[in-house]
mmCIF file of C-alpha atoms in Angstrom:
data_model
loop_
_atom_site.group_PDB
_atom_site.id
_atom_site.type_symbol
_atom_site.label_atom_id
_atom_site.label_comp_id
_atom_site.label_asym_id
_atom_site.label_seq_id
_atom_site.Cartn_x
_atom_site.Cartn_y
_atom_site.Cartn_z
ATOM 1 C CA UNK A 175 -20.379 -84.168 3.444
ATOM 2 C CA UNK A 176 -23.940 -83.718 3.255
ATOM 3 C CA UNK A 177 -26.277 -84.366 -0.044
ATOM 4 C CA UNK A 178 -29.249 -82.536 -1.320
ATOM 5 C CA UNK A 179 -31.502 -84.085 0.032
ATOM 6 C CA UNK A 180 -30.319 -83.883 3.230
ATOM 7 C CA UNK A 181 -29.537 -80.246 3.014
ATOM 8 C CA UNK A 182 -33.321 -79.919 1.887
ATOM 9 C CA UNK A 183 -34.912 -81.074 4.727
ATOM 10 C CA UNK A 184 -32.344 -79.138 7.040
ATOM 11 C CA UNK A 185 -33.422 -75.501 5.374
ATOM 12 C CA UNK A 186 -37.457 -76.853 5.134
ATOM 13 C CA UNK A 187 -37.558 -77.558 8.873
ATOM 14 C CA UNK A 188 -35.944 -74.494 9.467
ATOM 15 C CA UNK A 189 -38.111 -72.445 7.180
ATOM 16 C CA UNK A 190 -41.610 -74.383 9.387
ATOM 17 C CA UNK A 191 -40.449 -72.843 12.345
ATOM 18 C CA UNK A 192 -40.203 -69.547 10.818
ATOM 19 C CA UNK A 193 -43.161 -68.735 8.333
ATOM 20 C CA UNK A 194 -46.481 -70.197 9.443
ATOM 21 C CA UNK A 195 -47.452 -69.962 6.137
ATOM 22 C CA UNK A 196 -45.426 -72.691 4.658
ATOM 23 C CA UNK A 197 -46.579 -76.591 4.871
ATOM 24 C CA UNK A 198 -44.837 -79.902 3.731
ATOM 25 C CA UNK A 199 -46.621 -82.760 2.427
ATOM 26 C CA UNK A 200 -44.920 -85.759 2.212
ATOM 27 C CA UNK A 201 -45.587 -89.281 0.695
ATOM 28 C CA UNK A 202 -43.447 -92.113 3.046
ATOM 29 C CA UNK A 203 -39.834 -90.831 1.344
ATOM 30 C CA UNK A 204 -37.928 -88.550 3.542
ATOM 31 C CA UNK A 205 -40.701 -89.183 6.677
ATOM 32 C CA UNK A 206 -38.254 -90.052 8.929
ATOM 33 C CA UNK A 207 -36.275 -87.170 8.543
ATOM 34 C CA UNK A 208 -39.304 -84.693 8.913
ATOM 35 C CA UNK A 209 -40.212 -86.163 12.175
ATOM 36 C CA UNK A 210 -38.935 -83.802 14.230
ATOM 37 C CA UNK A 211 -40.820 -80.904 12.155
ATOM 38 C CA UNK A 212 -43.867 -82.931 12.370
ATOM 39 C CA UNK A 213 -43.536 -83.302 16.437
ATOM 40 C CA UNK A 214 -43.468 -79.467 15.945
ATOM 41 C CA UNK A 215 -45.854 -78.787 13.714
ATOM 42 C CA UNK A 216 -48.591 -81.902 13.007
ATOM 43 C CA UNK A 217 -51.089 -79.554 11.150
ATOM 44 C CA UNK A 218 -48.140 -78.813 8.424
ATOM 45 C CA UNK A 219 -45.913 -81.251 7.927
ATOM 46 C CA UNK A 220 -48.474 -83.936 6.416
ATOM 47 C CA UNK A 221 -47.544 -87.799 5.444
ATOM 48 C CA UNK A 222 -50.227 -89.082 2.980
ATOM 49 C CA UNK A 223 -48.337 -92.500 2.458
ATOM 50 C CA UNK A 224 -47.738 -93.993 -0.671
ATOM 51 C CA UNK A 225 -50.665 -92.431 -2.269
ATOM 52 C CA UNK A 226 -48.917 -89.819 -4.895
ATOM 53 C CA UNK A 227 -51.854 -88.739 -6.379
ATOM 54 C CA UNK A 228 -53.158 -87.645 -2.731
ATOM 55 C CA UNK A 229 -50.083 -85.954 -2.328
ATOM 56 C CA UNK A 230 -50.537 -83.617 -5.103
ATOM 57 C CA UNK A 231 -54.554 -83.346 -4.776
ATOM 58 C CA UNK A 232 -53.308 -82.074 -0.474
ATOM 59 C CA UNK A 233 -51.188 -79.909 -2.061
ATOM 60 C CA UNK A 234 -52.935 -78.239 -4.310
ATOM 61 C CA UNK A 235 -55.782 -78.112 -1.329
ATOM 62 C CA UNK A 236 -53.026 -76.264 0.485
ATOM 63 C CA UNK A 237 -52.295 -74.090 -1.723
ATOM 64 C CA UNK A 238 -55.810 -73.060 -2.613
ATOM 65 C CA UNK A 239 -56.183 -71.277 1.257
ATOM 66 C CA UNK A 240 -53.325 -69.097 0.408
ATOM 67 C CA UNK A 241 -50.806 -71.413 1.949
ATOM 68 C CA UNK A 242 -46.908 -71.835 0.333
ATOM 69 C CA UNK A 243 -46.619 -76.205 0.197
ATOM 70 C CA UNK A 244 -43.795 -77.929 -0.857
ATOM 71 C CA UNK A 245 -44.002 -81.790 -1.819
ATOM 72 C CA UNK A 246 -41.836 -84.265 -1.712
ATOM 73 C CA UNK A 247 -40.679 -87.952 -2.945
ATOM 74 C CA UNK A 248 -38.525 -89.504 -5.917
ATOM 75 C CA UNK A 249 -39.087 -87.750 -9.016
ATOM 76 C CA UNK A 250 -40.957 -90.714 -10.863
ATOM 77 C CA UNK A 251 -43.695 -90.254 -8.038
ATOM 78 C CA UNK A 252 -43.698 -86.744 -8.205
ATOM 79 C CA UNK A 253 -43.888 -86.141 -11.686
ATOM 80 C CA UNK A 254 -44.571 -88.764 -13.569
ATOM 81 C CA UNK A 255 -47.209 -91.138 -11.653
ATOM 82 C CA UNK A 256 -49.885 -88.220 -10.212
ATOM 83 C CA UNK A 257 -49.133 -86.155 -13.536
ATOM 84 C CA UNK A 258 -53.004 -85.713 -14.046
ATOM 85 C CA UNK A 259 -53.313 -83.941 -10.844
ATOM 86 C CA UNK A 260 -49.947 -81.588 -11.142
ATOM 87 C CA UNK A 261 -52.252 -80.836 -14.451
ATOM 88 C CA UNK A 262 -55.184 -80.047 -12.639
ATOM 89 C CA UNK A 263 -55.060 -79.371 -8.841
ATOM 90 C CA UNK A 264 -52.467 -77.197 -9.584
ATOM 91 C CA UNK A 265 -51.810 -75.653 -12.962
ATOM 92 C CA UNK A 266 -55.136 -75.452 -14.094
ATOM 93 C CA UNK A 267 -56.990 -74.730 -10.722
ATOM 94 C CA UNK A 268 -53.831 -71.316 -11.022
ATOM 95 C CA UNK A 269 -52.132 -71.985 -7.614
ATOM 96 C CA UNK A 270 -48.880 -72.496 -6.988
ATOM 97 C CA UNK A 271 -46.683 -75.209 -5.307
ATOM 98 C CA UNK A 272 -42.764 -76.194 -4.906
ATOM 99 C CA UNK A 273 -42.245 -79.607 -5.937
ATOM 100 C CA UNK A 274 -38.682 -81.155 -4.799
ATOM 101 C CA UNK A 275 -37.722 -84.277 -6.013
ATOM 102 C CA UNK A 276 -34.912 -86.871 -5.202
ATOM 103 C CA UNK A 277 -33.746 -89.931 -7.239
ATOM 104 C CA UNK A 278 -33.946 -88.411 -11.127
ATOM 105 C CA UNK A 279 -32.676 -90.112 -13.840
ATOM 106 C CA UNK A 280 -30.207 -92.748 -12.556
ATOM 107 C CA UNK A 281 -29.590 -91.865 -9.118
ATOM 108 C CA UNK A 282 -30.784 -95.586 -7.416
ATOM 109 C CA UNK A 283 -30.676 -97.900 -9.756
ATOM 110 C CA UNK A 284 -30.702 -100.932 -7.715
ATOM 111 C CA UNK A 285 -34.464 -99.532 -7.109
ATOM 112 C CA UNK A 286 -34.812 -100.436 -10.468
ATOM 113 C CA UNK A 287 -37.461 -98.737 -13.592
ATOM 114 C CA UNK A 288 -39.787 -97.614 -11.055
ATOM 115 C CA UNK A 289 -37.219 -95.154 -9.498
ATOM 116 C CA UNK A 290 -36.373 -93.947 -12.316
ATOM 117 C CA UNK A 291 -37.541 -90.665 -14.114
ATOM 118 C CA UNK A 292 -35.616 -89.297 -17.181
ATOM 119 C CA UNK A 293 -38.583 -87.726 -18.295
ATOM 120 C CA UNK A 294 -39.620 -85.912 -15.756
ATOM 121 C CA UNK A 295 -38.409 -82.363 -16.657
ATOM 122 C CA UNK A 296 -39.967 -83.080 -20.372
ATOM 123 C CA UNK A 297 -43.012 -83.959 -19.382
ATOM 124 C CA UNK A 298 -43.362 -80.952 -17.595
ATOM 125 C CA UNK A 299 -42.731 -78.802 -20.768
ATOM 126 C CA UNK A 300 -46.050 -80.201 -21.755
ATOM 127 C CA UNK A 301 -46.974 -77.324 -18.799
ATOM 128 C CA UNK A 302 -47.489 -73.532 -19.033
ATOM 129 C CA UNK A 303 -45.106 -71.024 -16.280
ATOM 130 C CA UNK A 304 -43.103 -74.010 -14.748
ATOM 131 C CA UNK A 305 -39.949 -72.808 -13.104
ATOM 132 C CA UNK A 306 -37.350 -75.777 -12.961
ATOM 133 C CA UNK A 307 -34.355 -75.658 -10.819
ATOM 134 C CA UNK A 308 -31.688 -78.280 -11.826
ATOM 135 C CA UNK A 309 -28.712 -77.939 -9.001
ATOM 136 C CA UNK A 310 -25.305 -79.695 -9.144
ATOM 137 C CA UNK A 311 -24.220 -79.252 -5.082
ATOM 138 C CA UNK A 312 -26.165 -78.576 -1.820
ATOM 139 C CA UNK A 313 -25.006 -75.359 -1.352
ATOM 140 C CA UNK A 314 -26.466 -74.334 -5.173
ATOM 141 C CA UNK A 315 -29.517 -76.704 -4.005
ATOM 142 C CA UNK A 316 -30.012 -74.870 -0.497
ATOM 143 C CA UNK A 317 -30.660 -71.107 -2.698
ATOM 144 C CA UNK A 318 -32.531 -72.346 -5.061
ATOM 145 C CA UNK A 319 -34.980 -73.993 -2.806
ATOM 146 C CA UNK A 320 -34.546 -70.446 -1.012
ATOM 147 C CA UNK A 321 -35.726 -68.951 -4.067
ATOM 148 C CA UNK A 322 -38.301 -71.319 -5.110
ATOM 149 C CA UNK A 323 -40.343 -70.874 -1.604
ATOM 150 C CA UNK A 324 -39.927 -67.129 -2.184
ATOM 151 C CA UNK A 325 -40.587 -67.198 -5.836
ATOM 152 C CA UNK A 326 -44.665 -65.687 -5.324
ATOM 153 C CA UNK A 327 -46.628 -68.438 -5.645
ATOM 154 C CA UNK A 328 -45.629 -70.161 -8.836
ATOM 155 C CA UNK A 329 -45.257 -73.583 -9.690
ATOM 156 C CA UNK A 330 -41.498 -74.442 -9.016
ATOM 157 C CA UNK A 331 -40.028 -77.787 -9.467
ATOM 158 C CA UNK A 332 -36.816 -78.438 -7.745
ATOM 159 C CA UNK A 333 -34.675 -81.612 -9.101
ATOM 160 C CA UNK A 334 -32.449 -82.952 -6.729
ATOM 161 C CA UNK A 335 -29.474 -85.643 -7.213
ATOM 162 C CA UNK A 336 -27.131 -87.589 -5.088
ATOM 163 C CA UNK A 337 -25.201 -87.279 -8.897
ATOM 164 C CA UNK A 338 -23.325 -83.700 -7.816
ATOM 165 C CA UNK A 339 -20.238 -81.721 -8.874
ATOM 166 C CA UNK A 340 -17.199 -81.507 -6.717
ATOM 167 C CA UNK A 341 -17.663 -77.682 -6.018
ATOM 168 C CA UNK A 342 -20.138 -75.341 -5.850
ATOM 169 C CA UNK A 343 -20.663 -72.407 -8.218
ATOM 170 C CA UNK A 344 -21.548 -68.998 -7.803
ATOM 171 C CA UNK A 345 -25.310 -69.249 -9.496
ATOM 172 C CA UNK A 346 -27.960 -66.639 -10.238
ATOM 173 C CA UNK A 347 -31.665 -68.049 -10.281
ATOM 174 C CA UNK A 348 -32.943 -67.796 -13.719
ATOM 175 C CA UNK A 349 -29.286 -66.928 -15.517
ATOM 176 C CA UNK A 350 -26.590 -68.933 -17.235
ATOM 177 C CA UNK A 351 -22.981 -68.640 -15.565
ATOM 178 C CA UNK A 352 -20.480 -68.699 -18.403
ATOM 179 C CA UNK A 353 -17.607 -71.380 -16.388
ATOM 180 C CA UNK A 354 -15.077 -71.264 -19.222
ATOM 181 C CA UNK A 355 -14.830 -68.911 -22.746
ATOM 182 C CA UNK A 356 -14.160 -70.407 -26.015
ATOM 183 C CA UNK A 357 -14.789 -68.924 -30.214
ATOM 184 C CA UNK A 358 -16.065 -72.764 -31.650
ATOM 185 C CA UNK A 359 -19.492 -73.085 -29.916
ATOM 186 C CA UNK A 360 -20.840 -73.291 -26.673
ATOM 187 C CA UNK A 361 -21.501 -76.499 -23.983
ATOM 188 C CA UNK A 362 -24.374 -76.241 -21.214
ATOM 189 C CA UNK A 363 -23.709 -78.294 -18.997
ATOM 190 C CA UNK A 364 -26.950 -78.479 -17.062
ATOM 191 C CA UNK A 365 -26.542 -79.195 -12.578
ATOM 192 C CA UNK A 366 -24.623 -82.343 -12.110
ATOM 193 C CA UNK A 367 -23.064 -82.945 -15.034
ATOM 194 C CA UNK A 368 -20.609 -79.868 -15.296
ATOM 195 C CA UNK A 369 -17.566 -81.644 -13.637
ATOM 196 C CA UNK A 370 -17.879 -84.459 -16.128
ATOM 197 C CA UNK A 371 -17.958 -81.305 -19.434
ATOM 198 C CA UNK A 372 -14.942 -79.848 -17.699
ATOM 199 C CA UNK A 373 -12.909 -82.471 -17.979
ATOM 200 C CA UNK A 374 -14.497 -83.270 -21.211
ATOM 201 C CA UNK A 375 -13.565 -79.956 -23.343
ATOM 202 C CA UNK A 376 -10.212 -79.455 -21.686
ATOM 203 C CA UNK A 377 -8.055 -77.173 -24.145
ATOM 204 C CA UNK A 378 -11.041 -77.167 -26.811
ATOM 205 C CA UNK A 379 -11.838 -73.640 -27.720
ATOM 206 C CA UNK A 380 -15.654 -73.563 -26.838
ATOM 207 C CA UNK A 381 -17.523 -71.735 -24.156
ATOM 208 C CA UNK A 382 -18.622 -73.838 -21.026
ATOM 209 C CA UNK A 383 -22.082 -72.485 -19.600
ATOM 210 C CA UNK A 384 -23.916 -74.139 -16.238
ATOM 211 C CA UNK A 385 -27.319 -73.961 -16.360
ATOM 212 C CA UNK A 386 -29.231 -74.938 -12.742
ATOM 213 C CA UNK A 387 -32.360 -73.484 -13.732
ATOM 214 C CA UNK A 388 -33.793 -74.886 -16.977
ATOM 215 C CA UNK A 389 -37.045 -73.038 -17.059
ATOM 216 C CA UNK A 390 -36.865 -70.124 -17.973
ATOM 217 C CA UNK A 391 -34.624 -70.932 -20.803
ATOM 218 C CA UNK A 392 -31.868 -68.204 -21.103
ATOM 219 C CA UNK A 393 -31.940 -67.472 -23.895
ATOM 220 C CA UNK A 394 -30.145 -64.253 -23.587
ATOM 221 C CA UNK A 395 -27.394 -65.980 -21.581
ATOM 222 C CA UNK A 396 -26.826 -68.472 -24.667
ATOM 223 C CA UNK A 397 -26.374 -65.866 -27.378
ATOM 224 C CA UNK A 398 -24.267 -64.038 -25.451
ATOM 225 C CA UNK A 399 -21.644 -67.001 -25.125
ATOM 226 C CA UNK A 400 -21.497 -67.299 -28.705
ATOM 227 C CA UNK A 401 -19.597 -66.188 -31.353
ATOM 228 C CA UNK A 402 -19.580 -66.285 -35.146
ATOM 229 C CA UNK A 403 -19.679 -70.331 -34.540
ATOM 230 C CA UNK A 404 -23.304 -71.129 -33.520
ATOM 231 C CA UNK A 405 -23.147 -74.673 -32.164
ATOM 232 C CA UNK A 406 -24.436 -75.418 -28.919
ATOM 233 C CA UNK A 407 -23.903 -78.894 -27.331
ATOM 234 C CA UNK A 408 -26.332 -79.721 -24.866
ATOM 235 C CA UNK A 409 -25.482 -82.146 -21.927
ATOM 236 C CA UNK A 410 -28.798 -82.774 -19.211
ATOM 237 C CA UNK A 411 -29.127 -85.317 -16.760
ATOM 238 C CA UNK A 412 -32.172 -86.248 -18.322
ATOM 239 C CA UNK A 413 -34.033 -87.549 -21.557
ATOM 240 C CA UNK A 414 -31.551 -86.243 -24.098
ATOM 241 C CA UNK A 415 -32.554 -83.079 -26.472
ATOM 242 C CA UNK A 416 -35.094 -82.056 -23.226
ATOM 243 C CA UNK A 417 -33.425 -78.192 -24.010
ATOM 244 C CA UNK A 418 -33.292 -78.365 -27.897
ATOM 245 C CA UNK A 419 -36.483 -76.393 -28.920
ATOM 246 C CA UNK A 420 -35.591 -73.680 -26.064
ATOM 247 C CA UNK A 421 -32.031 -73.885 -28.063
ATOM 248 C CA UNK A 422 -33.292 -73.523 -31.663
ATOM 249 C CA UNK A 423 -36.138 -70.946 -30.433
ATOM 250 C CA UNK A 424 -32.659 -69.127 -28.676
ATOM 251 C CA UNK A 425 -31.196 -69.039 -31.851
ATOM 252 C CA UNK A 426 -34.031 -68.841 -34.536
ATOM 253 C CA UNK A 427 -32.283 -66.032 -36.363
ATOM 254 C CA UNK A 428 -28.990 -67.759 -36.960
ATOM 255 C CA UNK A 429 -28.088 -70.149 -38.877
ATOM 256 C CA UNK A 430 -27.082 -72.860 -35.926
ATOM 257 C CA UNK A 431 -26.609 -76.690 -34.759
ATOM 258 C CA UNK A 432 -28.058 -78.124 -31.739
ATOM 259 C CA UNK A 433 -26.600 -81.563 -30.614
ATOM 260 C CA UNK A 434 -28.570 -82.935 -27.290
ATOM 261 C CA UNK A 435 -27.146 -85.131 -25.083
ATOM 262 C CA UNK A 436 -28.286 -86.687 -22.052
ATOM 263 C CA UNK A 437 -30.539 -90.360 -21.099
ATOM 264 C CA UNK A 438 -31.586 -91.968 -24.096
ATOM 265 C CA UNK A 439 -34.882 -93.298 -24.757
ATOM 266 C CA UNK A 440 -34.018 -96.868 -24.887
ATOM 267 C CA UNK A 441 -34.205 -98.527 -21.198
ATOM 268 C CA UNK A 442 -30.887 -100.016 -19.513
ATOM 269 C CA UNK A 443 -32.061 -103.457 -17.880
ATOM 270 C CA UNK A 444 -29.171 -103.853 -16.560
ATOM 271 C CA UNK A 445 -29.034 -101.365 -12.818
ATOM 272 C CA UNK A 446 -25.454 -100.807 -11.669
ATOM 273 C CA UNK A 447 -24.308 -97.783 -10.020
ATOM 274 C CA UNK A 448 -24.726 -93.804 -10.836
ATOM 275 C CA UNK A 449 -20.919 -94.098 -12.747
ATOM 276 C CA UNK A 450 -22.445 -97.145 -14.427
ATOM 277 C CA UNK A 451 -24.947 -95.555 -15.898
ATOM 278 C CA UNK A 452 -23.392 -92.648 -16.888
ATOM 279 C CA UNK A 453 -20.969 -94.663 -18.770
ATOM 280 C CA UNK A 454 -23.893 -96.705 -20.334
ATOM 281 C CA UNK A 455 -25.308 -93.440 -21.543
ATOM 282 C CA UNK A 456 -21.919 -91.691 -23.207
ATOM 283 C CA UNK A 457 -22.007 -89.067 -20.323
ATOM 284 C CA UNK A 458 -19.012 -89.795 -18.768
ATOM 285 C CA UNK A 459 -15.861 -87.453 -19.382
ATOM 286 C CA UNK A 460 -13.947 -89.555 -22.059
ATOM 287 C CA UNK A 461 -17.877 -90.453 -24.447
ATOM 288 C CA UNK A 462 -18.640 -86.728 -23.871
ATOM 289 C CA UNK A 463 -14.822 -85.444 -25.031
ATOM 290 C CA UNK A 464 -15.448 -88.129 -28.146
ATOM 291 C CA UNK A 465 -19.109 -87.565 -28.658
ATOM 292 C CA UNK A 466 -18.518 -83.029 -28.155
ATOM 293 C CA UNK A 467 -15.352 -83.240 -30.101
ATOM 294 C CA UNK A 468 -16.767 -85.378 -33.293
ATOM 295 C CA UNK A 469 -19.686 -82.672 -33.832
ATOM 296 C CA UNK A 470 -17.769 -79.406 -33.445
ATOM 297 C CA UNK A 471 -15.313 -81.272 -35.960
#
């Protein structure tokens, strides 16, 4: 059973030997498995080392001769530590990059704070025109990063997990799937964590929607699932509440409740594994049954 990650680098090696156009820029994470790519192709499969603010500055070089580069590392390198050039190489210089993460929120915590990047899909809010793909399986991860590399030349961020649902679902790019119909509210369950809001809001009479891309909101999608009863629960696999302004801007001419869960802001010191956390946070199956439950209540 393959991961994201490892279906990532499958399709991008794939995609080098088909579209001269497109370059990879890596920064140590995931070298090894570009290696063959790179024997192929040295001039565009780049390793900068651990220098993340080179990796975006390359990429934004790239990008600037008309090429299509994707970047790559763990999301708290990719996002969070060269933030000032995502800001400038590449939003504010108007060219376009994919960014693909691994490791978000929780995903190895033996590696500890530093690997670890709740924020990352907030902090990119603080961005105009970001497209942000959130899958919850390879094959959902393997066409969106499809998409993303055809998406024009936007800025697309791609969030990756080894936290994943046991099945795939049939996804649209940009749209809400409505999973499950219900009259008392509706539950996003955003990539990886709609196996865990399955279980949660068995036999409760709300709607279940996935969400794998973020940004654009749907707005549309989300009306559409409700009924008279406008409360939305929102579960991410990141800083809790990251989706509740889209939500209230969604709903702005209804009277409505928004309850966001997801990573809280206070740091766990203590790194077990994925479940663990999960558990820590209240986003396991029987906290988000309790937690879902209390507030439609």
């Amino acid at each position: 059973m393959d991961t994201m990650r490892e279906r990532f680098v499958d399709l991008t090696t794939r995609l080098l030997d088909e579209d001269p156009r497109l370059a990879v820029v890596l920064a140590d994470i995931t070298a090894a498995a570009f290696a063959p790519a790179q024997l192929r192709h040295p001039d565009r499969v780049v390793n900068v080392g651990i220098r993340e603010q080179l990796l975006i500055g390359a990429t934004g070089g790239l990008a600037l001769t008309g090429m299509r580069p994707i970047a790559h590392t763990f999301a708290s390198f990719l996002i969070e530590r060269p933030f000032e050039q995502v800001k400038l190489d590449l939003v504010h210089q108007g060219v376009g990059a994919v960014l693909v993460s691994a490791a978000g929120s929780y995903d190895w915590p033996a590696g500890g704070r530093t690997h670890m990047s709740p924020g990352d899909v907030a902090l990119l809010d603080t961005l105009p025109d970001w497209t942000v793909h959130v899958p919850g399986h390879p094959d959902e991860a393997e066409q969106l990063l499809r998409h993303a590399y055809a998406d024009g030349d936007r800025n697309v961020y791609v969030r990756l997990s080894e936290h994943r649902n046991a099945a795939a679902v049939p996804v649209e790019p940009g749209r809400f799937t409505t999973v499950r119909s219900g009259s008392r509210g509706a539950v996003l369950a955003v990539g990886p964590m709609l196996d865990a809001v399955l279980a949660a809001t068995e036999g409760l009479d709300v709607a279940v929607l996935y969400a794998t891309t973020v940004r654009p909101f749907d707005a549309a999608g989300l009306r559409a699932a409700l009924g008279d009863q406008a409360d939305v629960v929102l579960v991410e696999p990141y800083l809790a509440g990251t989706s509740a302004n889209e939500a209230h801007a969604a709903l702005a001419d209804r009277p409505h409740r928004v309850l966001g869960l997801g990573v809280p802001r206070e740091e766990h010191r203590h790194y077990g594994s994925i479940a663990e956390h999960l558990a820590a946070y209240g986003l396991d199956a029987p906290a988000l049954r309790e937690r879902i439950g209390t507030f439609l209540r």
